Amino acid sequence: MEPEERQGRWTSQNTASSSGIDVKDLDKNEKIFSEPELRRISKSCASLFRKNDVQADVDFPRRLESTLGELLHTAEHDRLSSTHRVASCNALCGFIEQGIASDIPLLRAMFFTSDVWTRILGIFIERPEDTKAKPMKQVLLTMTKLLFRNPNAQVIGSLRAFALDKAISIIYSSNETLQVKYAMQALEHFMNHNVLSAFAFLYRSVHTAEIVNAALDGSSASMATSSRSSPADKSAFVLTIQRLVLVTLQRVGYPDVAPAIGRFLASFFRSLQNQTVTDASEFECISPMLFWIDPLKEAMMHNLALLEVFELHVLPDLLRLSSSDVTSFLKTLPLRDLEQGKVGTVSLVDIHLCMLTMKISEEQRIPIIFEDMGSEDAELRMSDKDDVLINLLAHKSSSIRNVALSLLAYSSSLTKPFSAKVLASLMDNVSCFHSEVDPKTRNEFISLAKRACTRLNAAIMRLRKSLRDPKGYSHLPDMNRPYVQALSLAIQEEETEQGLLRANMRFVDCYVEFLIGELRPTASYQRHITALKVIEFNLSLEVFASVLWSTLEERLRRLLLDLAIDPFEDVRQTTVSILAGFSRLCQLPVTGLGDTKTALVSNGNLDKTSAARKAELWMRRTGRADHADGAGLLYSHLYDSLSGYGRDETRNEVVERLLGRLELDVKTAEDSLRLAVLTAPLHGWLIALR
């Protein structure tokens, strides 16, 4: 029957019904409902379970049961469109919830059968990938209501056992990643709503050892061997927990599965924590929360490229379980060795775990107690965290260096100044960050450098305001000694506001001096672009802008103008953006400039004109695209900057010069195209005029 014909049958009979639907029409042979039919069922579910209809028609329960079967079959169909599947789930859930709320025991009984519940579980786990999450959540809630309201305890027990066995078989042996994800989502929901318990899951898992061991055959040999060794101090439950965590974390690299893994493990251990342990000797007074440590380390060791996934989706939920257990977890990490600088003796996985734990605790404000981490003579205090991070700034792994810098730069208060020892260590190791070859790691450092500079600027402004520091404070470093040595002298100073202000300002001076050195012509592309990106951002910070301006007349402007014809396009673009930023500073009050601004701008315009003509000469000599682009950008910038202070050329003169050069080169091309290709390139003029 066509959908239009079937739709007509919904309203062709029993027009007295308020919903326009006759239950008699539901008794048909079609197995798949159309979307309009499903929407009508959703809107009129309440009217389908009227007591008067049951008393008047003995076949009424049979037709409702038939409709329930067809709704289940429709939702089970694997070729429905996304909207059709949403409509089928909504109609099915509404139909079931109205049925179990009926006053008629005969109608309620048809929904509490094992077949209905197991088919709904199959609809949830075996659904296609494009199914929307909201109707599936409603399916889980409907299943929960069916179990809680079922009057037959024996049926409830068998359904729970069925759900556990199905989830265990999927998690441990299924090759369908999507089914594993959906099985973990179902378990998470049922454990959060006390439908299933972690101990019940463990009990059923122990009795399916063959499946578990088969799953471990695909894991690392070391973890599988240790898990199967069954030492005397571990129970079968402990081994099953570690196997579950290991097998689950093996799928952390699949798309969209990692969030489900993190939430499932958190729900599992939370259920394990909340439930009474009937035999405490099974665990020998060991917190079950700590059973995920070894499998987690093993999984991270074999998936170092997925550390960001562990950081975002796995560790945060585990660290929120219990502060006492997290403290016990930290005892297993080599924080004391890292604090003492014994970085070479610590494995890469342990270092990453230390870093990620501290980073997550900082960013998500998870309370982690660092006191009393070891014996009385080896306590790890909160103040020692900086020592751990300082020792990792020079680590050979760029990811560890970036995480350490992130933790040092992060603070709950934006105006909190850096300590002198942290600044000295940053200055001592900053060169490693600026030479990073990997673009992703380099961009991550640039982002961290912007965060650290923002905090420095805010901290210095607050300290100045607190100490009423005069605006004429000298920002130039003492060039008679190396800047790292000058900065390290602040470590001996008392950590007062005056000392902190002096230390933070010394770092600003030293870092700006370092950035200028990174712009030298012989430096690599990586050093050029990193320094330029940081300088471009720092022009928006008052403290850094004033220091940069004070160096503009000496070396910075000359280096920037030379970089405007650099072979790399992003270097040229960023350079001209910085020059434009300095021009904008002419219109803004900048601390400590005094009357030097006019002279700097006037000399700057002369240098820009000279640089633009130098780039023009290189363009005509080589015909290279980068030289032409640099000449065009410099002329464009010169045109934009010719406003405000005294100038030797006007904007009209710049335009007239560009048009004159363009006309001359066009005429050369008309006379001799071969000569024009070698000596009269046009693209530089076109870029400038555009």
mmCIF file with all atom_site columns, N, CA, C and O in Angstrom, residues 170-197:
data_model
loop_
_atom_site.group_PDB
_atom_site.id
_atom_site.type_symbol
_atom_site.label_atom_id
_atom_site.label_alt_id
_atom_site.label_comp_id
_atom_site.label_asym_id
_atom_site.label_entity_id
_atom_site.label_seq_id
_atom_site.pdbx_PDB_ins_code
_atom_site.Cartn_x
_atom_site.Cartn_y
_atom_site.Cartn_z
_atom_site.occupancy
_atom_site.B_iso_or_equiv
_atom_site.pdbx_formal_charge
_atom_site.auth_seq_id
_atom_site.auth_comp_id
_atom_site.auth_asym_id
_atom_site.auth_atom_id
_atom_site.pdbx_PDB_model_num
ATOM 1   N N  . ILE A 1 170 ? 30.182 -7.474 23.039 1.00 0.00 ? 170 ILE A N  1
ATOM 2   C CA . ILE A 1 170 ? 30.482 -6.421 22.062 1.00 0.00 ? 170 ILE A CA 1
ATOM 3   C C  . ILE A 1 170 ? 31.791 -5.726 22.417 1.00 0.00 ? 170 ILE A C  1
ATOM 4   O O  . ILE A 1 170 ? 32.663 -5.514 21.563 1.00 0.00 ? 170 ILE A O  1
ATOM 5   N N  . ILE A 1 171 ? 31.962 -5.341 23.678 1.00 0.00 ? 171 ILE A N  1
ATOM 6   C CA . ILE A 1 171 ? 33.151 -4.590 24.084 1.00 0.00 ? 171 ILE A CA 1
ATOM 7   C C  . ILE A 1 171 ? 34.415 -5.415 23.915 1.00 0.00 ? 171 ILE A C  1
ATOM 8   O O  . ILE A 1 171 ? 35.451 -4.921 23.463 1.00 0.00 ? 171 ILE A O  1
ATOM 9   N N  . TYR A 1 172 ? 34.350 -6.691 24.243 1.00 0.00 ? 172 TYR A N  1
ATOM 10  C CA . TYR A 1 172 ? 35.556 -7.514 24.223 1.00 0.00 ? 172 TYR A CA 1
ATOM 11  C C  . TYR A 1 172 ? 35.841 -8.153 22.878 1.00 0.00 ? 172 TYR A C  1
ATOM 12  O O  . TYR A 1 172 ? 36.993 -8.470 22.587 1.00 0.00 ? 172 TYR A O  1
ATOM 13  N N  . SER A 1 173 ? 34.822 -8.383 22.065 1.00 0.00 ? 173 SER A N  1
ATOM 14  C CA . SER A 1 173 ? 35.080 -9.168 20.858 1.00 0.00 ? 173 SER A CA 1
ATOM 15  C C  . SER A 1 173 ? 34.563 -8.554 19.579 1.00 0.00 ? 173 SER A C  1
ATOM 16  O O  . SER A 1 173 ? 34.901 -9.033 18.501 1.00 0.00 ? 173 SER A O  1
ATOM 17  N N  . SER A 1 174 ? 33.767 -7.517 19.638 1.00 0.00 ? 174 SER A N  1
ATOM 18  C CA . SER A 1 174 ? 33.163 -6.995 18.415 1.00 0.00 ? 174 SER A CA 1
ATOM 19  C C  . SER A 1 174 ? 34.167 -6.189 17.609 1.00 0.00 ? 174 SER A C  1
ATOM 20  O O  . SER A 1 174 ? 34.973 -5.435 18.158 1.00 0.00 ? 174 SER A O  1
ATOM 21  N N  . ASN A 1 175 ? 34.109 -6.365 16.288 1.00 0.00 ? 175 ASN A N  1
ATOM 22  C CA . ASN A 1 175 ? 34.925 -5.559 15.386 1.00 0.00 ? 175 ASN A CA 1
ATOM 23  C C  . ASN A 1 175 ? 34.205 -4.299 14.941 1.00 0.00 ? 175 ASN A C  1
ATOM 24  O O  . ASN A 1 175 ? 34.776 -3.485 14.225 1.00 0.00 ? 175 ASN A O  1
ATOM 25  N N  . GLU A 1 176 ? 32.941 -4.166 15.325 1.00 0.00 ? 176 GLU A N  1
ATOM 26  C CA . GLU A 1 176 ? 32.161 -2.997 14.951 1.00 0.00 ? 176 GLU A CA 1
ATOM 27  C C  . GLU A 1 176 ? 32.399 -1.895 15.985 1.00 0.00 ? 176 GLU A C  1
ATOM 28  O O  . GLU A 1 176 ? 31.912 -1.954 17.116 1.00 0.00 ? 176 GLU A O  1
ATOM 29  N N  . THR A 1 177 ? 33.185 -0.892 15.601 1.00 0.00 ? 177 THR A N  1
ATOM 30  C CA . THR A 1 177 ? 33.535 0.178  16.537 1.00 0.00 ? 177 THR A CA 1
ATOM 31  C C  . THR A 1 177 ? 32.303 0.941  16.986 1.00 0.00 ? 177 THR A C  1
ATOM 32  O O  . THR A 1 177 ? 32.193 1.343  18.155 1.00 0.00 ? 177 THR A O  1
ATOM 33  N N  . LEU A 1 178 ? 31.352 1.161  16.064 1.00 0.00 ? 178 LEU A N  1
ATOM 34  C CA . LEU A 1 178 ? 30.145 1.889  16.439 1.00 0.00 ? 178 LEU A CA 1
ATOM 35  C C  . LEU A 1 178 ? 29.345 1.134  17.492 1.00 0.00 ? 178 LEU A C  1
ATOM 36  O O  . LEU A 1 178 ? 28.826 1.731  18.438 1.00 0.00 ? 178 LEU A O  1
ATOM 37  N N  . GLN A 1 179 ? 29.254 -0.184 17.355 1.00 0.00 ? 179 GLN A N  1
ATOM 38  C CA . GLN A 1 179 ? 28.527 -0.954 18.350 1.00 0.00 ? 179 GLN A CA 1
ATOM 39  C C  . GLN A 1 179 ? 29.210 -0.887 19.709 1.00 0.00 ? 179 GLN A C  1
ATOM 40  O O  . GLN A 1 179 ? 28.548 -0.854 20.749 1.00 0.00 ? 179 GLN A O  1
ATOM 41  N N  . VAL A 1 180 ? 30.531 -0.868 19.717 1.00 0.00 ? 180 VAL A N  1
ATOM 42  C CA . VAL A 1 180 ? 31.261 -0.718 20.985 1.00 0.00 ? 180 VAL A CA 1
ATOM 43  C C  . VAL A 1 180 ? 30.925 0.621  21.632 1.00 0.00 ? 180 VAL A C  1
ATOM 44  O O  . VAL A 1 180 ? 30.679 0.711  22.849 1.00 0.00 ? 180 VAL A O  1
ATOM 45  N N  . LYS A 1 181 ? 30.892 1.661  20.822 1.00 0.00 ? 181 LYS A N  1
ATOM 46  C CA . LYS A 1 181 ? 30.542 2.987  21.347 1.00 0.00 ? 181 LYS A CA 1
ATOM 47  C C  . LYS A 1 181 ? 29.139 2.990  21.934 1.00 0.00 ? 181 LYS A C  1
ATOM 48  O O  . LYS A 1 181 ? 28.926 3.478  23.060 1.00 0.00 ? 181 LYS A O  1
ATOM 49  N N  . TYR A 1 182 ? 28.180 2.423  21.213 1.00 0.00 ? 182 TYR A N  1
ATOM 50  C CA . TYR A 1 182 ? 26.798 2.435  21.686 1.00 0.00 ? 182 TYR A CA 1
ATOM 51  C C  . TYR A 1 182 ? 26.620 1.527  22.903 1.00 0.00 ? 182 TYR A C  1
ATOM 52  O O  . TYR A 1 182 ? 25.813 1.832  23.797 1.00 0.00 ? 182 TYR A O  1
ATOM 53  N N  . ALA A 1 183 ? 27.353 0.410  22.948 1.00 0.00 ? 183 ALA A N  1
ATOM 54  C CA . ALA A 1 183 ? 27.273 -0.467 24.117 1.00 0.00 ? 183 ALA A CA 1
ATOM 55  C C  . ALA A 1 183 ? 27.792 0.244  25.362 1.00 0.00 ? 183 ALA A C  1
ATOM 56  O O  . ALA A 1 183 ? 27.198 0.135  26.449 1.00 0.00 ? 183 ALA A O  1
ATOM 57  N N  . MET A 1 184 ? 28.872 1.000  25.225 1.00 0.00 ? 184 MET A N  1
ATOM 58  C CA . MET A 1 184 ? 29.405 1.744  26.371 1.00 0.00 ? 184 MET A CA 1
ATOM 59  C C  . MET A 1 184 ? 28.462 2.865  26.782 1.00 0.00 ? 184 MET A C  1
ATOM 60  O O  . MET A 1 184 ? 28.317 3.169  27.977 1.00 0.00 ? 184 MET A O  1
ATOM 61  N N  . GLN A 1 185 ? 27.812 3.509  25.816 1.00 0.00 ? 185 GLN A N  1
ATOM 62  C CA . GLN A 1 185 ? 26.829 4.535  26.159 1.00 0.00 ? 185 GLN A CA 1
ATOM 63  C C  . GLN A 1 185 ? 25.656 3.950  26.931 1.00 0.00 ? 185 GLN A C  1
ATOM 64  O O  . GLN A 1 185 ? 25.169 4.551  27.893 1.00 0.00 ? 185 GLN A O  1
ATOM 65  N N  . ALA A 1 186 ? 25.201 2.752  26.521 1.00 0.00 ? 186 ALA A N  1
ATOM 66  C CA . ALA A 1 186 ? 24.100 2.108  27.232 1.00 0.00 ? 186 ALA A CA 1
ATOM 67  C C  . ALA A 1 186 ? 24.515 1.732  28.651 1.00 0.00 ? 186 ALA A C  1
ATOM 68  O O  . ALA A 1 186 ? 23.766 1.963  29.614 1.00 0.00 ? 186 ALA A O  1
ATOM 69  N N  . LEU A 1 187 ? 25.720 1.170  28.801 1.00 0.00 ? 187 LEU A N  1
ATOM 70  C CA . LEU A 1 187 ? 26.200 0.805  30.133 1.00 0.00 ? 187 LEU A CA 1
ATOM 71  C C  . LEU A 1 187 ? 26.348 2.036  31.019 1.00 0.00 ? 187 LEU A C  1
ATOM 72  O O  . LEU A 1 187 ? 26.022 2.014  32.216 1.00 0.00 ? 187 LEU A O  1
ATOM 73  N N  . GLU A 1 188 ? 26.874 3.116  30.444 1.00 0.00 ? 188 GLU A N  1
ATOM 74  C CA . GLU A 1 188 ? 27.019 4.359  31.223 1.00 0.00 ? 188 GLU A CA 1
ATOM 75  C C  . GLU A 1 188 ? 25.664 4.827  31.743 1.00 0.00 ? 188 GLU A C  1
ATOM 76  O O  . GLU A 1 188 ? 25.514 5.179  32.921 1.00 0.00 ? 188 GLU A O  1
ATOM 77  N N  . HIS A 1 189 ? 24.670 4.829  30.878 1.00 0.00 ? 189 HIS A N  1
ATOM 78  C CA . HIS A 1 189 ? 23.332 5.279  31.282 1.00 0.00 ? 189 HIS A CA 1
ATOM 79  C C  . HIS A 1 189 ? 22.752 4.367  32.362 1.00 0.00 ? 189 HIS A C  1
ATOM 80  O O  . HIS A 1 189 ? 22.225 4.850  33.374 1.00 0.00 ? 189 HIS A O  1
ATOM 81  N N  . PHE A 1 190 ? 22.849 3.073  32.163 1.00 0.00 ? 190 PHE A N  1
ATOM 82  C CA . PHE A 1 190 ? 22.256 2.136  33.125 1.00 0.00 ? 190 PHE A CA 1
ATOM 83  C C  . PHE A 1 190 ? 22.960 2.197  34.478 1.00 0.00 ? 190 PHE A C  1
ATOM 84  O O  . PHE A 1 190 ? 22.314 2.066  35.521 1.00 0.00 ? 190 PHE A O  1
ATOM 85  N N  . MET A 1 191 ? 24.290 2.403  34.476 1.00 0.00 ? 191 MET A N  1
ATOM 86  C CA . MET A 1 191 ? 25.001 2.508  35.750 1.00 0.00 ? 191 MET A CA 1
ATOM 87  C C  . MET A 1 191 ? 24.695 3.821  36.453 1.00 0.00 ? 191 MET A C  1
ATOM 88  O O  . MET A 1 191 ? 24.584 3.870  37.683 1.00 0.00 ? 191 MET A O  1
ATOM 89  N N  . ASN A 1 192 ? 24.543 4.890  35.701 1.00 0.00 ? 192 ASN A N  1
ATOM 90  C CA . ASN A 1 192 ? 24.198 6.179  36.312 1.00 0.00 ? 192 ASN A CA 1
ATOM 91  C C  . ASN A 1 192 ? 22.802 6.166  36.907 1.00 0.00 ? 192 ASN A C  1
ATOM 92  O O  . ASN A 1 192 ? 22.522 6.898  37.868 1.00 0.00 ? 192 ASN A O  1
ATOM 93  N N  . HIS A 1 193 ? 21.892 5.333  36.355 1.00 0.00 ? 193 HIS A N  1
ATOM 94  C CA . HIS A 1 193 ? 20.511 5.260  36.843 1.00 0.00 ? 193 HIS A CA 1
ATOM 95  C C  . HIS A 1 193 ? 20.260 4.014  37.694 1.00 0.00 ? 193 HIS A C  1
ATOM 96  O O  . HIS A 1 193 ? 19.098 3.659  37.956 1.00 0.00 ? 193 HIS A O  1
ATOM 97  N N  . ASN A 1 194 ? 21.363 3.354  38.120 1.00 0.00 ? 194 ASN A N  1
ATOM 98  C CA . ASN A 1 194 ? 21.269 2.196  39.020 1.00 0.00 ? 194 ASN A CA 1
ATOM 99  C C  . ASN A 1 194 ? 20.457 1.043  38.432 1.00 0.00 ? 194 ASN A C  1
ATOM 100 O O  . ASN A 1 194 ? 19.863 0.255  39.166 1.00 0.00 ? 194 ASN A O  1
ATOM 101 N N  . VAL A 1 195 ? 20.411 0.969  37.116 1.00 0.00 ? 195 VAL A N  1
ATOM 102 C CA . VAL A 1 195 ? 19.781 -0.183 36.476 1.00 0.00 ? 195 VAL A CA 1
ATOM 103 C C  . VAL A 1 195 ? 20.731 -1.380 36.521 1.00 0.00 ? 195 VAL A C  1
ATOM 104 O O  . VAL A 1 195 ? 20.330 -2.511 36.802 1.00 0.00 ? 195 VAL A O  1
ATOM 105 N N  . LEU A 1 196 ? 22.005 -1.111 36.223 1.00 0.00 ? 196 LEU A N  1
ATOM 106 C CA . LEU A 1 196 ? 23.053 -2.115 36.304 1.00 0.00 ? 196 LEU A CA 1
ATOM 107 C C  . LEU A 1 196 ? 24.136 -1.616 37.251 1.00 0.00 ? 196 LEU A C  1
ATOM 108 O O  . LEU A 1 196 ? 24.267 -0.416 37.474 1.00 0.00 ? 196 LEU A O  1
ATOM 109 N N  . SER A 1 197 ? 24.925 -2.543 37.772 1.00 0.00 ? 197 SER A N  1
ATOM 110 C CA . SER A 1 197 ? 26.007 -2.177 38.683 1.00 0.00 ? 197 SER A CA 1
ATOM 111 C C  . SER A 1 197 ? 27.338 -2.651 38.130 1.00 0.00 ? 197 SER A C  1
ATOM 112 O O  . SER A 1 197 ? 27.398 -3.587 37.322 1.00 0.00 ? 197 SER A O  1
#
